[in-house]
Short mmCIF file of C-alpha atoms and ligand atoms in Angstrom, two decimals:
data_model
loop_
_atom_site.label_atom_id
_atom_site.label_comp_id
_atom_site.label_asym_id
_atom_site.label_seq_id
_atom_site.Cartn_x
_atom_site.Cartn_y
_atom_site.Cartn_z
CA MET H 293 22.11 7.70 -18.66
CA GLU H 294 19.09 9.06 -16.90
CA ASN H 295 19.38 11.90 -14.48
CA VAL H 296 16.86 10.51 -12.16
CA ILE H 297 14.68 7.43 -12.13
CA ILE H 298 11.60 7.28 -9.87
CA ILE H 299 10.26 3.91 -8.91
CA GLY H 300 6.57 4.09 -8.06
CA THR H 301 3.47 6.29 -8.94
CA GLY H 302 1.80 6.62 -5.57
CA CYS H 303 1.79 10.00 -3.63
CA ALA H 304 5.55 9.76 -2.87
CA GLY H 305 6.67 8.85 -6.51
CA LEU H 306 4.39 11.39 -8.13
CA THR H 307 5.39 14.28 -5.82
CA ALA H 308 9.11 13.48 -6.47
CA ALA H 309 8.25 13.56 -10.17
CA ILE H 310 6.62 17.05 -10.02
CA TYR H 311 9.59 18.42 -8.16
CA THR H 312 12.45 16.87 -10.29
CA ALA H 313 10.47 17.66 -13.44
CA ARG H 314 10.13 21.35 -12.41
CA ALA H 315 13.91 21.17 -11.69
CA ASN H 316 14.45 20.30 -15.33
CA LEU H 317 15.85 16.97 -14.67
CA SER H 318 13.34 15.09 -16.94
CA PRO H 319 12.60 12.30 -14.61
CA LEU H 320 11.75 8.78 -15.73
CA VAL H 321 9.02 7.28 -13.60
CA LEU H 322 8.35 3.59 -13.54
CA GLU H 323 4.77 2.50 -12.98
CA GLY H 324 4.71 -0.97 -11.45
CA ARG H 325 2.08 -3.48 -10.54
CA LEU H 326 -0.39 -1.01 -8.95
CA PRO H 327 -0.16 2.26 -10.93
CA GLY H 328 -1.21 5.06 -8.57
CA GLY H 329 -0.39 3.14 -5.44
CA GLN H 330 -2.59 2.47 -2.48
CA LEU H 331 -4.74 5.50 -2.94
CA THR H 332 -6.33 4.03 -5.96
CA THR H 333 -7.79 1.40 -3.70
CA THR H 334 -9.38 3.84 -1.32
CA THR H 335 -12.55 5.88 -1.47
CA LEU H 336 -12.89 9.33 0.12
CA VAL H 337 -9.67 10.82 1.47
CA GLU H 338 -10.81 13.13 4.27
CA ASN H 339 -7.38 14.31 5.67
CA PHE H 340 -5.39 15.49 2.76
CA PRO H 341 -4.98 19.25 3.32
CA GLY H 342 -6.72 21.49 0.80
CA PHE H 343 -9.79 19.42 0.27
CA PRO H 344 -12.22 20.31 3.04
CA GLU H 345 -15.09 18.22 1.45
CA GLY H 346 -12.60 15.25 0.98
CA ILE H 347 -11.36 13.97 -2.41
CA ASP H 348 -11.57 10.40 -4.05
CA GLY H 349 -8.23 8.75 -3.80
CA PRO H 350 -8.06 7.80 -7.54
CA GLU H 351 -9.03 11.49 -8.38
CA LEU H 352 -6.20 12.85 -6.30
CA ILE H 353 -3.69 10.39 -7.82
CA MET H 354 -4.82 11.38 -11.27
CA ALA H 355 -4.42 15.09 -10.63
CA MET H 356 -0.85 14.45 -9.33
CA HIS H 357 -0.11 12.32 -12.44
CA LYS H 358 -1.29 15.17 -14.70
CA GLN H 359 0.71 17.69 -12.80
CA ALA H 360 3.85 15.56 -13.14
CA GLU H 361 3.25 15.16 -16.89
CA LYS H 362 2.71 18.79 -17.39
CA PHE H 363 6.25 19.53 -16.31
CA GLY H 364 7.83 16.89 -18.55
CA THR H 365 7.87 13.74 -16.59
CA ARG H 366 8.18 10.55 -18.69
CA PHE H 367 6.23 7.43 -17.54
CA GLN H 368 7.07 3.85 -18.44
CA TYR H 369 5.31 0.60 -17.37
CA GLY H 370 7.47 -2.04 -15.94
CA VAL H 371 8.45 -3.87 -12.85
CA VAL H 372 12.04 -3.48 -11.52
CA GLU H 373 13.51 -6.90 -11.47
CA GLU H 374 17.06 -6.11 -10.31
CA PHE H 375 19.14 -3.30 -8.95
CA GLU H 376 22.82 -2.61 -9.03
CA HIS H 377 24.89 0.28 -7.71
CA ALA H 378 28.44 1.28 -9.21
CA GLY H 379 29.58 4.12 -6.89
CA THR H 380 28.59 7.07 -9.10
CA HIS H 381 25.41 5.70 -10.60
CA SER H 382 22.82 2.89 -10.33
CA ARG H 383 21.10 0.60 -12.85
CA VAL H 384 17.85 -1.12 -12.71
CA LYS H 385 16.59 -4.00 -14.86
CA ILE H 386 13.11 -3.38 -16.24
CA ASP H 387 11.50 -6.25 -18.27
CA GLY H 388 14.88 -7.71 -19.07
CA ASN H 389 16.61 -4.51 -19.97
CA TRP H 390 19.10 -2.49 -17.85
CA VAL H 391 18.54 1.29 -17.59
CA GLU H 392 21.27 3.39 -15.93
CA THR H 393 20.66 6.49 -13.93
CA LYS H 394 22.79 9.04 -11.96
CA SER H 395 20.22 9.08 -9.21
CA LEU H 396 17.35 6.85 -8.05
CA ILE H 397 14.30 7.53 -5.86
CA ILE H 398 12.67 4.44 -4.63
CA ALA H 399 8.99 5.10 -3.94
CA SER H 400 7.72 1.57 -4.48
CA GLY H 401 5.29 1.55 -1.52
CA ALA H 402 3.89 -1.41 0.23
CA SER H 403 1.67 -4.23 -0.60
CA PRO H 404 -1.21 -5.86 1.44
CA ARG H 405 -0.39 -8.66 3.72
CA TYR H 406 -2.41 -11.81 3.76
CA ILE H 407 -2.87 -14.25 6.79
CA GLY H 408 -0.84 -17.03 5.43
CA LEU H 409 -3.43 -19.74 5.55
CA ASP H 410 -3.72 -22.86 3.16
CA ARG H 411 -5.29 -22.14 -0.32
CA GLU H 412 -4.86 -18.41 0.12
CA ARG H 413 -3.26 -17.47 -3.26
CA GLU H 414 -6.05 -19.48 -5.14
CA LEU H 415 -8.80 -17.96 -3.17
CA ILE H 416 -7.81 -14.37 -4.12
CA GLY H 417 -10.52 -13.24 -6.34
CA HIS H 418 -12.81 -16.07 -5.30
CA GLY H 419 -13.99 -14.60 -1.92
CA LEU H 420 -10.64 -13.38 -0.55
CA THR H 421 -9.42 -9.88 -1.31
CA SER H 422 -7.68 -6.85 0.34
CA CYS H 423 -9.58 -4.29 -1.35
CA ALA H 424 -13.11 -3.35 -0.33
CA THR H 425 -13.35 -0.40 -2.83
CA CYS H 426 -12.47 -2.95 -5.73
CA ASP H 427 -14.55 -5.99 -4.79
CA GLY H 428 -17.21 -4.78 -2.24
CA ALA H 429 -19.90 -4.25 -4.76
CA PHE H 430 -19.82 -7.97 -5.78
CA TYR H 431 -21.13 -9.04 -2.30
CA ARG H 432 -24.62 -7.56 -2.10
CA ASN H 433 -27.06 -8.73 0.54
CA VAL H 434 -24.71 -11.44 1.78
CA PRO H 435 -22.54 -11.70 5.01
CA VAL H 436 -18.90 -10.75 4.71
CA CYS H 437 -16.03 -10.15 7.19
CA VAL H 438 -12.99 -7.89 7.53
CA VAL H 439 -9.90 -9.14 9.43
CA GLY H 440 -7.89 -6.47 11.29
CA GLY H 441 -8.25 -3.76 13.77
CA GLY H 442 -6.57 -0.67 12.28
CA ASP H 443 -7.99 2.30 10.30
CA SER H 444 -8.02 0.18 7.06
CA ALA H 445 -10.11 -2.52 8.67
CA CYS H 446 -12.55 0.16 10.04
CA GLU H 447 -12.79 1.97 6.83
CA GLU H 448 -13.31 -1.22 4.69
CA ALA H 449 -15.89 -2.54 7.18
CA THR H 450 -17.92 0.83 7.02
CA PHE H 451 -17.60 1.00 3.31
CA LEU H 452 -18.88 -2.67 2.97
CA THR H 453 -22.09 -1.94 4.95
CA ARG H 454 -23.28 -0.26 1.73
CA PHE H 455 -23.64 -3.65 0.05
CA ALA H 456 -23.29 -6.53 2.51
CA SER H 457 -26.16 -7.67 4.75
CA LYS H 458 -23.63 -7.91 7.74
CA VAL H 459 -20.15 -7.22 8.21
CA TYR H 460 -18.13 -9.12 10.91
CA LEU H 461 -15.15 -7.31 12.07
CA ILE H 462 -12.66 -10.00 13.34
CA HIS H 463 -9.88 -8.71 15.47
CA ARG H 464 -7.29 -10.62 17.50
CA ARG H 465 -7.51 -8.38 20.53
CA ASP H 466 -10.51 -6.76 22.46
CA SER H 467 -9.86 -3.13 21.29
CA LEU H 468 -9.22 -1.61 18.00
CA ARG H 469 -5.98 -0.01 16.99
CA ALA H 470 -7.74 2.42 14.65
CA SER H 471 -7.97 6.22 15.27
CA LYS H 472 -10.94 7.05 17.55
CA ILE H 473 -12.98 8.76 14.84
CA MET H 474 -12.78 5.73 12.47
CA ALA H 475 -13.32 3.16 15.32
CA ASP H 476 -16.31 4.98 16.67
CA ARG H 477 -17.82 5.27 13.26
CA ALA H 478 -17.48 1.50 12.58
CA LEU H 479 -18.65 0.38 16.04
CA ALA H 480 -21.76 2.63 15.77
CA ASN H 481 -22.76 1.00 12.51
CA PRO H 482 -25.69 -1.56 13.22
CA LYS H 483 -24.57 -3.74 10.24
CA ILE H 484 -21.03 -4.26 11.76
CA GLU H 485 -20.53 -6.96 14.37
CA PRO H 486 -17.25 -6.98 16.07
CA VAL H 487 -15.77 -10.42 16.78
CA TRP H 488 -13.16 -9.84 19.45
CA ASN H 489 -10.10 -11.87 20.52
CA SER H 490 -10.41 -14.05 17.33
CA ILE H 491 -8.16 -15.13 14.65
CA VAL H 492 -9.09 -16.91 11.24
CA THR H 493 -7.70 -20.47 11.19
CA GLU H 494 -9.16 -21.79 8.03
CA TYR H 495 -10.98 -20.77 4.86
CA LEU H 496 -14.10 -22.88 4.07
CA VAL H 497 -14.48 -23.30 0.33
CA ASP H 498 -17.50 -24.66 -1.72
CA GLU H 499 -17.33 -27.09 -4.50
CA ALA H 500 -17.02 -24.32 -7.02
CA GLY H 501 -13.89 -23.02 -5.31
CA GLU H 502 -15.62 -19.93 -3.89
CA MET H 503 -15.42 -18.84 -0.26
CA ARG H 504 -18.39 -20.10 1.81
CA GLY H 505 -17.16 -19.28 5.31
CA ILE H 506 -14.35 -19.36 7.79
CA LYS H 507 -13.25 -21.07 10.87
CA ILE H 508 -12.18 -18.82 13.78
CA ALA H 509 -10.45 -19.58 16.97
CA ASN H 510 -10.70 -17.62 20.21
CA THR H 511 -7.37 -16.32 21.31
CA ASP H 512 -8.26 -16.95 25.07
CA GLY H 513 -9.04 -20.58 25.01
CA GLY H 514 -8.73 -21.65 21.44
CA THR H 515 -12.43 -22.61 21.11
CA GLU H 516 -13.26 -22.92 17.42
CA SER H 517 -16.37 -21.84 15.57
CA GLU H 518 -17.59 -21.18 12.01
CA LEU H 519 -18.88 -18.15 10.44
CA GLU H 520 -20.71 -18.12 7.09
CA VAL H 521 -19.28 -15.36 4.93
CA LYS H 522 -19.06 -15.00 1.15
CA CYS H 523 -16.09 -12.90 1.22
CA VAL H 524 -13.09 -12.21 3.49
CA PHE H 525 -11.51 -8.82 3.36
CA VAL H 526 -8.03 -8.85 4.93
CA ALA H 527 -6.76 -5.51 6.31
CA ILE H 528 -3.80 -6.62 8.44
CA GLY H 529 -1.24 -4.12 7.23
CA HIS H 530 1.37 -4.13 4.52
CA GLU H 531 4.78 -5.34 3.53
CA PRO H 532 7.22 -2.88 1.87
CA ASN H 533 7.97 -3.59 -1.77
CA THR H 534 11.72 -4.02 -1.51
CA ALA H 535 12.51 -7.34 -3.39
CA PRO H 536 15.08 -6.00 -5.90
CA PHE H 537 16.96 -4.12 -3.15
CA ARG H 538 17.32 -6.80 -0.48
CA GLY H 539 20.97 -7.32 0.48
CA LYS H 540 22.00 -4.21 -1.39
CA LEU H 541 20.23 -1.50 0.48
CA ASP H 542 20.02 -1.44 4.29
CA THR H 543 16.62 -2.40 5.69
CA ASP H 544 15.12 -2.66 9.13
CA GLU H 545 13.99 -5.75 10.80
CA ASN H 546 10.63 -5.55 9.06
CA GLY H 547 12.13 -5.02 5.57
CA TYR H 548 11.51 -1.22 5.30
CA LEU H 549 14.33 0.72 3.59
CA VAL H 550 16.51 2.63 6.14
CA GLN H 551 16.84 6.24 5.56
CA THR H 552 20.21 7.66 6.87
CA LYS H 553 19.84 11.35 6.51
CA GLY H 554 16.75 12.81 5.19
CA THR H 555 15.60 10.42 2.55
CA ALA H 556 19.21 9.12 1.76
CA THR H 557 19.81 5.42 1.78
CA ASN H 558 23.19 3.93 2.68
CA LEU H 559 24.21 4.17 -1.16
CA PRO H 560 25.09 7.64 -2.63
CA GLY H 561 22.52 8.96 -5.08
CA VAL H 562 19.93 6.39 -3.93
CA PHE H 563 16.89 7.83 -1.93
CA ALA H 564 13.81 6.22 -0.45
CA ALA H 565 10.39 7.94 0.03
CA GLY H 566 6.95 6.90 1.31
CA ASP H 567 5.72 3.64 2.56
CA VAL H 568 8.65 1.64 1.33
CA ALA H 569 10.71 3.34 4.10
CA ASP H 570 8.05 4.78 6.52
CA HIS H 571 6.31 2.38 8.85
CA VAL H 572 5.38 4.97 11.25
CA TYR H 573 3.22 7.53 9.63
CA ARG H 574 2.11 6.00 6.38
CA GLN H 575 -0.22 8.68 5.29
CA ALA H 576 -0.75 10.13 1.77
CA ILE H 577 0.51 13.52 2.88
CA THR H 578 3.59 12.26 4.60
CA ALA H 579 4.44 10.19 1.51
CA ALA H 580 4.13 13.27 -0.60
CA GLY H 581 6.24 15.19 1.77
CA GLN H 582 8.96 12.54 1.53
CA GLY H 583 8.70 12.46 -2.33
CA CYS H 584 9.32 16.35 -2.21
CA ALA H 585 12.31 15.79 0.20
CA ALA H 586 13.80 13.10 -1.97
CA ALA H 587 13.43 15.10 -5.13
CA ILE H 588 15.25 18.12 -3.51
CA GLU H 589 17.98 15.88 -2.11
CA ALA H 590 18.50 14.03 -5.48
CA GLU H 591 18.69 17.44 -7.10
CA ARG H 592 21.37 18.70 -4.65
CA TRP H 593 23.26 15.42 -4.96
CA LEU H 594 23.33 15.68 -8.81
CA ALA H 595 24.52 19.36 -8.56
CA ASP H 596 27.34 18.29 -6.16
CA GLN H 597 28.51 15.55 -8.54
CA GLU H 598 28.72 18.14 -11.34
CA GLY H 599 30.23 20.92 -9.34
P1 NAP O 20 -2.11 -1.19 10.89
O1 NAP O 20 -2.55 0.07 11.58
O2 NAP O 20 -0.82 -1.68 10.96
O3 NAP O 20 -3.19 -2.27 11.54
C1 NAP O 20 -3.09 -3.60 11.14
C2 NAP O 20 -4.13 -4.48 12.06
O4 NAP O 20 -4.10 -5.76 11.67
C3 NAP O 20 -3.87 -4.25 13.46
O5 NAP O 20 -5.10 -4.21 14.19
C4 NAP O 20 -3.24 -5.66 13.75
O6 NAP O 20 -3.53 -6.20 15.09
C5 NAP O 20 -3.80 -6.61 12.74
N1 NAP O 20 -3.02 -7.69 12.45
C6 NAP O 20 -1.68 -7.62 11.91
N2 NAP O 20 -1.13 -8.79 11.64
C7 NAP O 20 -2.20 -9.62 11.88
C8 NAP O 20 -2.40 -11.05 11.65
N3 NAP O 20 -1.45 -11.88 11.33
N4 NAP O 20 -3.52 -11.66 12.05
C9 NAP O 20 -4.59 -10.86 12.53
N5 NAP O 20 -4.57 -9.50 12.67
C10 NAP O 20 -3.30 -9.02 12.37
O7 NAP O 20 -2.60 -1.14 9.36
P2 NAP O 20 -3.74 -0.43 8.52
O8 NAP O 20 -4.89 -0.38 9.17
O9 NAP O 20 -3.63 -0.88 7.16
O10 NAP O 20 -3.15 1.21 8.52
C11 NAP O 20 -1.91 1.49 8.06
C12 NAP O 20 -1.63 2.84 8.10
O11 NAP O 20 -2.50 3.58 7.21
C13 NAP O 20 -1.97 3.55 9.49
O12 NAP O 20 -0.99 4.47 9.83
C14 NAP O 20 -3.22 4.28 9.31
O13 NAP O 20 -3.50 5.33 10.23
C15 NAP O 20 -3.19 4.58 7.93
N6 NAP O 20 -4.56 4.65 7.28
C16 NAP O 20 -5.29 5.82 7.42
C17 NAP O 20 -6.52 5.95 6.81
C18 NAP O 20 -7.21 7.32 7.01
O14 NAP O 20 -6.85 8.07 7.80
N7 NAP O 20 -8.20 7.57 6.15
C19 NAP O 20 -7.24 4.73 6.31
C20 NAP O 20 -6.46 3.58 6.24
C21 NAP O 20 -5.16 3.48 6.82
P3 NAP O 20 -2.93 -5.44 16.48
O15 NAP O 20 -3.88 -4.20 16.62
O16 NAP O 20 -3.18 -6.53 17.39
O17 NAP O 20 -1.66 -5.21 16.23
#
């Protein structure tokens, strides 16, 4: 029986690990499909306090990982397949094996959302991606597009101008949702061409199965046109990673875990931190803050059980 299992190694999970490890709880941290979480797919993080020159996302995560390890955190690779709760403890199934724990901190984050068009799954890696940092350098001196109007879309579009000959920024409205600083930076870049009031309706694929362009429709009148792009970078938000908990833990209408008091969920000893529960702030620093809160709450809950 573990004291605490932490699911996820993004900012929330690693901060929870640092705190619970320093509290001598010897946490077991499960690293899932994207070790390090979303920060590993970003470049410079300019708004994490303490780094006036900014810090690379992967570097920040590696430092947190090292800090968690230093205090005795145990890490294990594995995806949680199932979850059960039995009043005083929980259990999770990892790669076919059940592991029991007195408390559980779910920090499994959120995954990129795709548009939902035909052939989408097969095109991922063949001119369709959600990660400019990972795939941008493959598309040098060719036109590409970014779909979305938030901070991610602006950040990805700006980053891609290092490689691509042109970056179309396709947004379904006529103004960006992104913060002013990021929107201004993107729109001032001569390589970025915004395509307003437009949605992607079809991926155009060549004989080799690679992206060669897209069809877009104007949201006003539905007029369709084609754009030649070698890669489509989708930045239209995220879905919380809650599959094993559905029907067992309360979620809101968008599938995010509901926190009842602090980071507590509706089940005793089960806490949620970061993007799996937070659809409002979704920042590295707020995820880290929730990881800290979940660790302190788990520690108090364990102490109450023993006392
Ligand atoms: P987001 O803010 O939710 O923006 C998603 C964008 O995609 C919106 O513009 C939305 O359009 C559009 N969209 C959603 N569904 C769509 C669909 N089916 N088809 C076409 N367009 C669609 O997501 P995000 O940009 O990933 O940002 C998430 C959070 O991370 C935010 O809190 C953001 O501030 C933060 N973030 C921060 C930084 C930074 O500070 N360095 C960098 C990246 C992200 P509408 O505008 O019409 O809704």
